[in-house]
CSV table of C-alpha atoms in Angstrom, one decimal:
chain,number,residue,atom,x,y,z
A,1,MET,CA,-75.3,-39.3,36.4
A,2,LEU,CA,-76.0,-36.9,33.6
A,3,GLN,CA,-76.3,-34.0,36.0
A,4,SER,CA,-72.9,-34.8,37.5
A,5,SER,CA,-71.2,-34.9,34.1
A,6,GLN,CA,-72.8,-31.6,33.1
A,7,SER,CA,-71.7,-30.1,36.4
A,8,THR,CA,-68.2,-31.4,35.8
A,9,LEU,CA,-68.1,-29.8,32.3
A,10,ARG,CA,-69.3,-26.5,33.7
A,11,PHE,CA,-66.6,-26.7,36.3
A,12,ARG,CA,-63.8,-27.5,33.8
A,13,TRP,CA,-64.9,-25.2,31.0
A,14,PRO,CA,-63.4,-21.9,32.4
A,15,SER,CA,-60.1,-23.7,33.1
A,16,LEU,CA,-60.0,-25.0,29.6
A,17,LEU,CA,-60.5,-21.5,28.2
A,18,THR,CA,-57.8,-20.2,30.5
A,19,THR,CA,-55.3,-22.9,29.3
A,20,SER,CA,-56.0,-22.4,25.6
A,21,SER,CA,-55.6,-18.6,26.0
A,22,CYS,CA,-52.3,-19.0,27.8
A,23,HIS,CA,-51.1,-21.4,25.1
A,24,PHE,CA,-52.1,-18.9,22.4
A,25,LYS,CA,-50.3,-16.1,24.2
A,26,ARG,CA,-47.2,-18.2,24.6
A,27,GLN,CA,-47.2,-18.9,20.8
A,28,GLN,CA,-47.5,-15.2,20.1
A,29,PHE,CA,-44.6,-14.5,22.4
A,30,GLN,CA,-42.4,-17.1,20.7
A,31,LEU,CA,-43.3,-15.8,17.3
A,32,ALA,CA,-42.5,-12.2,18.3
A,33,ARG,CA,-39.2,-13.4,19.9
A,34,TRP,CA,-38.3,-15.3,16.7
A,35,ALA,CA,-39.1,-12.3,14.5
A,36,SER,CA,-36.9,-10.0,16.6
A,37,SER,CA,-34.0,-12.5,16.5
A,38,THR,CA,-34.2,-13.0,12.7
A,39,PRO,CA,-31.6,-10.7,11.0
A,40,ALA,CA,-33.1,-8.0,8.8
A,41,ALA,CA,-32.6,-8.1,5.1
A,42,PRO,CA,-29.4,-6.4,4.1
A,43,THR,CA,-29.9,-2.9,2.8
A,44,PRO,CA,-28.2,-2.3,-0.6
A,45,LYS,CA,-24.9,-0.4,-0.4
A,46,SER,CA,-25.2,3.2,-1.2
A,47,LYS,CA,-23.7,4.0,-4.5
A,48,PRO,CA,-22.1,7.4,-5.1
A,49,SER,CA,-24.1,9.8,-7.2
A,50,ASP,CA,-23.0,11.1,-10.5
A,51,ASP,CA,-22.0,14.5,-8.9
A,52,GLU,CA,-20.0,12.8,-6.2
A,53,ASP,CA,-18.3,10.4,-8.7
A,54,GLU,CA,-17.4,13.3,-10.9
A,55,GLU,CA,-16.0,15.3,-8.0
A,56,HIS,CA,-13.7,12.4,-6.9
A,57,ARG,CA,-12.6,11.5,-10.4
A,58,PRO,CA,-8.8,11.1,-10.4
A,59,LYS,CA,-6.9,13.7,-12.2
A,60,PRO,CA,-3.7,13.3,-14.2
A,61,LEU,CA,-0.6,13.6,-12.2
A,62,SER,CA,0.7,17.1,-13.0
A,63,ARG,CA,3.7,17.5,-10.7
A,64,PRO,CA,6.7,15.3,-9.8
A,65,LEU,CA,6.5,13.1,-6.7
A,66,GLY,CA,9.3,12.5,-4.2
A,67,GLN,CA,11.6,14.2,-1.8
A,68,ASP,CA,14.1,16.9,-2.7
A,69,LYS,CA,17.3,15.3,-1.5
A,70,PRO,CA,18.8,12.0,-2.8
A,71,PRO,CA,18.2,9.0,-0.6
A,72,LEU,CA,20.9,7.8,1.8
A,73,VAL,CA,21.5,4.4,3.2
A,74,GLY,CA,20.3,4.3,6.8
A,75,GLU,CA,17.6,6.9,6.5
A,76,ASN,CA,14.0,6.5,7.6
A,77,ASN,CA,14.6,3.5,9.9
A,78,GLY,CA,12.1,4.6,12.4
A,79,ALA,CA,14.6,4.7,15.3
A,80,ASP,CA,15.4,7.7,17.4
A,81,ARG,CA,19.2,7.9,17.3
A,82,ARG,CA,19.5,11.3,19.0
A,83,THR,CA,21.8,11.6,22.0
A,84,TRP,CA,20.5,12.7,25.4
A,85,ARG,CA,21.9,16.2,24.8
A,86,GLN,CA,20.2,16.5,21.4
A,87,ARG,CA,16.9,15.3,23.0
A,88,ARG,CA,17.3,17.9,25.7
A,89,ASP,CA,17.9,20.7,23.2
A,90,ASP,CA,14.9,19.6,21.1
A,91,LEU,CA,12.8,19.6,24.3
A,92,PHE,CA,13.4,23.3,24.8
A,93,ASN,CA,13.4,24.2,21.1
A,94,TYR,CA,10.2,26.2,20.3
A,95,ASP,CA,10.5,25.6,16.5
A,96,LYS,CA,10.7,21.8,17.1
A,97,HIS,CA,7.5,22.0,19.2
A,98,LEU,CA,5.7,23.9,16.4
A,99,GLU,CA,6.7,21.2,13.8
A,100,ARG,CA,5.5,18.4,16.1
A,101,ARG,CA,2.3,20.3,16.8
A,102,LYS,CA,1.6,20.5,13.1
A,103,GLU,CA,2.2,16.8,12.7
A,104,LEU,CA,-0.1,15.9,15.6
A,105,THR,CA,-2.8,18.3,14.3
A,106,LYS,CA,-2.7,16.8,10.9
A,107,ALA,CA,-2.9,13.3,12.3
A,108,VAL,CA,-5.9,14.1,14.6
A,109,ALA,CA,-7.7,16.0,11.8
A,110,LYS,CA,-7.5,12.9,9.5
A,111,PRO,CA,-10.8,11.0,9.7
A,112,TYR,CA,-10.4,7.3,10.6
A,113,PHE,CA,-12.7,5.9,8.0
A,114,ARG,CA,-11.9,8.4,5.2
A,115,GLU,CA,-9.6,6.0,3.4
A,116,TRP,CA,-12.4,3.3,3.4
A,117,SER,CA,-15.1,5.7,2.3
A,118,ASN,CA,-12.9,7.0,-0.6
A,119,MET,CA,-12.7,3.4,-1.9
A,120,ARG,CA,-16.3,3.9,-3.2
A,121,PHE,CA,-15.0,6.3,-5.9
A,122,HIS,CA,-13.1,4.6,-8.8
A,123,LYS,CA,-12.0,1.8,-6.4
A,124,GLY,CA,-9.8,4.2,-4.5
A,125,LYS,CA,-7.7,5.4,-7.4
A,126,THR,CA,-5.9,8.6,-6.2
A,127,PHE,CA,-4.6,10.0,-9.5
A,128,GLN,CA,-4.1,9.1,-13.1
A,129,SER,CA,-0.6,8.4,-14.3
A,130,ASN,CA,1.4,11.0,-16.2
A,131,ALA,CA,1.4,10.3,-19.9
A,132,LYS,CA,5.0,11.3,-20.3
A,133,LEU,CA,8.0,10.8,-18.1
A,134,PHE,CA,9.0,13.6,-15.8
A,135,ARG,CA,12.2,15.3,-16.9
A,136,ALA,CA,15.3,14.2,-15.1
A,137,SER,CA,16.1,17.8,-14.1
A,138,LYS,CA,12.6,18.2,-12.5
A,139,ALA,CA,12.1,14.7,-11.1
A,140,LEU,CA,12.3,14.1,-7.3
A,141,TYR,CA,13.8,11.2,-5.4
A,142,PHE,CA,12.2,8.1,-4.0
A,143,PRO,CA,13.1,7.9,-0.2
A,144,ASN,CA,15.2,5.2,1.3
A,145,LEU,CA,13.3,2.6,3.3
A,146,GLN,CA,14.4,-0.3,5.5
A,147,GLY,CA,13.0,-3.7,6.0
A,148,ILE,CA,13.6,-7.4,5.7
A,149,THR,CA,13.6,-9.3,2.5
A,150,LEU,CA,12.7,-12.8,1.4
A,151,ALA,CA,16.4,-13.5,1.0
A,152,SER,CA,17.4,-12.1,4.4
A,153,PRO,CA,14.5,-12.4,6.9
A,154,LYS,CA,16.7,-11.8,9.9
A,155,GLU,CA,18.7,-8.9,8.6
A,156,VAL,CA,17.4,-5.4,7.8
A,157,ARG,CA,18.2,-4.1,4.3
A,158,ASP,CA,18.0,-0.7,2.6
A,159,THR,CA,16.1,-0.1,-0.6
A,160,THR,CA,18.5,2.4,-2.1
A,161,PRO,CA,21.3,0.0,-3.0
A,162,VAL,CA,18.7,-2.2,-4.8
A,163,LEU,CA,17.3,0.7,-6.8
A,164,LYS,CA,20.7,2.3,-7.7
A,165,ASP,CA,22.0,1.9,-11.3
A,166,LYS,CA,18.8,0.1,-12.3
A,167,VAL,CA,15.5,0.9,-14.0
A,168,SER,CA,13.0,-0.2,-11.3
A,169,VAL,CA,9.2,-0.8,-11.3
A,170,VAL,CA,8.4,-0.5,-7.6
A,171,SER,CA,5.1,-1.7,-6.3
A,172,VAL,CA,4.0,-0.4,-2.9
A,173,TYR,CA,1.0,-1.9,-1.2
A,174,SER,CA,-0.5,-2.9,2.2
A,175,GLY,CA,-2.9,-5.8,2.1
A,176,THR,CA,-4.2,-8.2,-0.6
A,177,TRP,CA,-6.6,-5.6,-2.1
A,178,ALA,CA,-3.8,-3.1,-2.8
A,179,GLU,CA,-1.5,-5.9,-4.0
A,180,ASN,CA,-4.1,-7.0,-6.6
A,181,GLN,CA,-4.3,-3.4,-7.8
A,182,THR,CA,-0.5,-3.2,-8.4
A,183,ALA,CA,-0.7,-6.6,-10.2
A,184,THR,CA,-2.8,-4.9,-12.9
A,185,PHE,CA,0.3,-2.8,-13.7
A,186,VAL,CA,3.0,-5.5,-13.2
A,187,GLY,CA,1.8,-9.1,-13.0
A,188,GLN,CA,-1.2,-8.9,-15.3
A,189,ASN,CA,0.6,-6.8,-17.9
A,190,PRO,CA,1.9,-9.2,-20.7
A,191,ASP,CA,3.7,-6.3,-22.4
A,192,LEU,CA,5.7,-5.6,-19.3
A,193,THR,CA,6.5,-9.3,-18.9
A,194,ARG,CA,7.8,-9.4,-22.4
A,195,VAL,CA,10.0,-6.4,-21.9
A,196,LEU,CA,11.4,-7.8,-18.7
A,197,LYS,CA,12.0,-11.4,-19.9
A,198,GLU,CA,12.9,-10.9,-23.5
A,199,LYS,CA,14.1,-7.4,-24.3
A,200,TYR,CA,16.2,-6.5,-21.3
A,201,ALA,CA,16.7,-9.9,-19.6
A,202,ARG,CA,20.3,-10.2,-20.8
A,203,GLU,CA,21.4,-6.7,-19.7
A,204,GLY,CA,19.7,-7.0,-16.4
A,205,ILE,CA,19.0,-3.3,-16.2
A,206,VAL,CA,15.2,-3.4,-15.7
A,207,GLN,CA,13.8,-5.0,-12.5
A,208,THR,CA,10.6,-5.2,-10.4
A,209,VAL,CA,10.7,-4.4,-6.7
A,210,PHE,CA,8.0,-5.1,-4.2
A,211,LEU,CA,7.5,-3.1,-0.9
A,212,ASN,CA,4.9,-4.7,1.4
A,213,VAL,CA,4.2,-2.0,4.0
A,214,GLU,CA,2.6,-3.2,7.2
A,215,GLU,CA,2.9,-0.8,10.1
A,216,ASN,CA,0.9,-3.1,12.4
A,217,ASP,CA,3.3,-5.2,14.4
A,218,MET,CA,1.0,-8.2,14.7
A,219,LYS,CA,0.4,-8.3,10.9
A,220,ALA,CA,4.0,-7.8,10.2
A,221,TRP,CA,4.8,-10.8,12.4
A,222,LEU,CA,2.2,-12.9,10.5
A,223,ILE,CA,3.9,-11.9,7.2
A,224,ARG,CA,7.2,-13.2,8.7
A,225,MET,CA,5.5,-16.4,9.7
A,226,PHE,CA,4.2,-17.0,6.1
A,227,MET,CA,7.4,-16.0,4.3
A,228,PRO,CA,8.0,-19.6,3.1
A,229,ASN,CA,4.8,-19.4,1.1
A,230,LEU,CA,5.8,-16.0,-0.3
A,231,ARG,CA,9.1,-17.4,-1.5
A,232,LYS,CA,7.2,-20.0,-3.5
A,233,ARG,CA,5.3,-17.2,-5.3
A,234,PHE,CA,8.5,-15.4,-6.5
A,235,SER,CA,11.5,-16.6,-8.4
A,236,PRO,CA,14.8,-17.0,-6.3
A,237,ASP,CA,16.4,-14.0,-8.0
A,238,ALA,CA,13.5,-11.8,-6.9
A,239,HIS,CA,13.7,-12.7,-3.2
A,240,GLY,CA,16.2,-9.9,-2.5
A,241,ARG,CA,13.8,-7.4,-4.1
A,242,TYR,CA,10.8,-8.2,-1.9
A,243,PHE,CA,10.8,-6.0,1.2
A,244,VAL,CA,8.6,-6.1,4.3
A,245,ILE,CA,8.5,-2.7,5.8
A,246,TRP,CA,6.9,-1.9,9.2
A,247,ARG,CA,8.4,1.4,10.2
A,248,GLY,CA,10.0,4.6,8.8
A,249,LEU,CA,7.3,5.5,6.3
A,250,SER,CA,6.0,8.7,8.0
A,251,GLU,CA,3.1,10.8,6.9
A,252,THR,CA,5.5,13.4,5.5
A,253,LEU,CA,7.0,10.8,3.2
A,254,ARG,CA,3.6,9.4,2.2
A,255,GLU,CA,2.5,12.9,1.1
A,256,ALA,CA,5.8,13.4,-0.7
A,257,ILE,CA,5.5,10.3,-2.9
A,258,GLY,CA,1.7,10.6,-3.3
A,259,LEU,CA,0.8,7.6,-1.2
A,260,ILE,CA,-2.3,9.2,0.2
A,261,ASN,CA,-4.5,6.2,0.8
A,262,SER,CA,-2.8,3.3,2.5
A,263,LYS,CA,-5.6,0.9,1.3
A,264,VAL,CA,-4.7,1.5,-2.3
A,265,GLY,CA,-1.7,0.1,-4.3
A,266,TYR,CA,0.8,2.4,-6.0
A,267,VAL,CA,3.4,1.8,-8.7
A,268,TYR,CA,6.5,3.9,-9.4
A,269,LEU,CA,8.9,3.9,-12.3
A,270,ILE,CA,12.4,4.9,-10.9
A,271,ASP,CA,15.5,5.6,-12.9
A,272,SER,CA,19.1,4.7,-12.1
A,273,GLU,CA,19.5,7.7,-9.9
A,274,CYS,CA,16.5,6.8,-7.7
A,275,ARG,CA,14.3,9.5,-9.2
A,276,ILE,CA,10.5,9.0,-9.7
A,277,ARG,CA,9.9,9.5,-13.4
A,278,TRP,CA,6.4,8.0,-13.5
A,279,ALA,CA,3.7,6.9,-11.0
A,280,GLY,CA,0.4,5.1,-11.0
A,281,SER,CA,-2.3,4.3,-8.4
A,282,GLY,CA,-5.3,1.9,-8.1
A,283,ARG,CA,-6.2,-0.4,-11.0
A,284,ALA,CA,-4.3,0.2,-14.2
A,285,GLU,CA,-6.0,1.6,-17.3
A,286,ALA,CA,-5.0,0.7,-20.9
A,287,SER,CA,-3.4,4.1,-21.4
A,288,GLU,CA,-1.5,3.9,-18.2
A,289,LYS,CA,0.0,0.5,-19.1
A,290,GLU,CA,1.0,1.9,-22.5
A,291,SER,CA,2.7,4.9,-20.9
A,292,LEU,CA,4.5,2.6,-18.4
A,293,ILE,CA,6.0,0.4,-21.2
A,294,LYS,CA,7.1,3.5,-23.1
A,295,GLY,CA,8.7,4.9,-20.0
A,296,ILE,CA,10.6,1.7,-19.2
A,297,SER,CA,11.9,1.4,-22.8
A,298,ARG,CA,13.1,5.0,-22.8
A,299,LEU,CA,14.9,4.8,-19.5
A,300,ALA,CA,16.4,1.4,-20.3
A,301,GLU,CA,17.8,2.7,-23.6
A,302,GLU,CA,19.3,5.7,-21.9
A,303,LEU,CA,20.9,3.5,-19.2
A,304,ALA,CA,22.2,1.0,-21.7
A,305,GLY,CA,23.7,3.9,-23.8
A,306,SER,CA,25.4,5.4,-20.8
A,307,ASN,CA,26.8,2.0,-19.7
A,308,LYS,CA,28.1,1.5,-23.2
A,309,LYS,CA,29.9,4.9,-23.1
A,310,GLU,CA,31.5,4.1,-19.8
A,311,ASN,CA,32.7,0.7,-21.0
A,312,ASP,CA,34.2,2.3,-24.1
A,313,MET,CA,36.0,4.8,-22.0
A,314,ILE,CA,37.4,2.1,-19.8
A,315,VAL,CA,38.6,0.2,-22.9
A,316,GLN,CA,40.3,3.3,-24.3
A,317,ASP,CA,42.0,3.9,-21.0
A,318,LEU,CA,43.3,0.4,-20.9
A,319,LYS,CA,44.6,0.6,-24.4
A,320,ALA,CA,46.3,3.9,-23.7
A,321,ASN,CA,48.0,2.5,-20.6
A,322,GLY,CA,49.1,-0.7,-22.2
A,323,GLY,CA,46.5,-2.8,-20.5
A,324,LYS,CA,47.4,-1.6,-17.0
A,325,VAL,CA,44.8,-0.3,-14.6
A,326,VAL,CA,45.7,3.2,-13.3
A,327,PRO,CA,44.1,3.9,-9.9
A,328,THR,CA,42.2,7.1,-9.7
A,329,ALA,CA,43.1,9.7,-7.1
A,330,THR,CA,40.8,10.1,-4.2
């Protein structure tokens, strides 16, 4: 009996060894598989060095921004309104081909992730604001753009009639990040709020305008869907000054007004003739907020003075004509 049990143990011992070794290998395989599926610890984001940070430090704006010609209603609508004859002539026009080739070369040469990579430096700030207003004789014009507003979501409107004969603080952004940057100039600036609501509220000559630029059709459609929520964020009198723009802002216009990085927010101070007198980008600094308030006060006083002169001239004409309105010759 003892011999039979010993023989049985001898017979089963190799099989037990084989089973235990297989089980150990299976555990090793499962551990290795679990280790390979576990995500690696995130590497810290590379911070720009001091030399790179100094190289990309935004410089003060030294030249006027804008286009040479005054804006006209209907411009930059993104539609090709050429006739078939004009298209045929442009097709065989060598100069037109050269211009188009330059535009395509510039678009291809622009790296796709350059705007995102530039966000590492000073949070994407492109330039520092000009400390003083650009002279009216040297200032350039803000282009006309078309889009829908919160007041007219089914009708396309132009920006030029809204900006004309007003001192406007225009915020241009695309996305929440850029919108928050412009808010440091406008929404989170108590001095600007005081100027708008207390000092010039009665005259109504200073206003804020918002241009939400979204060139992606799907994102622009989503903005339209959530317009009821946007209306709750703004007062009813501001609904006509909030534009959603999805076409017409070409690369040429972007370069003209200094809107280099589409991921960054920009703010422009525009006078009653649609000229850009001051500009800011990125997050506002204390000195930039101060220069913006000074610029608004100066332009508002100039506009109020010119309006008063016009009103006085109208009153004098009425008195000279016995209270009768004399039509002007056209």
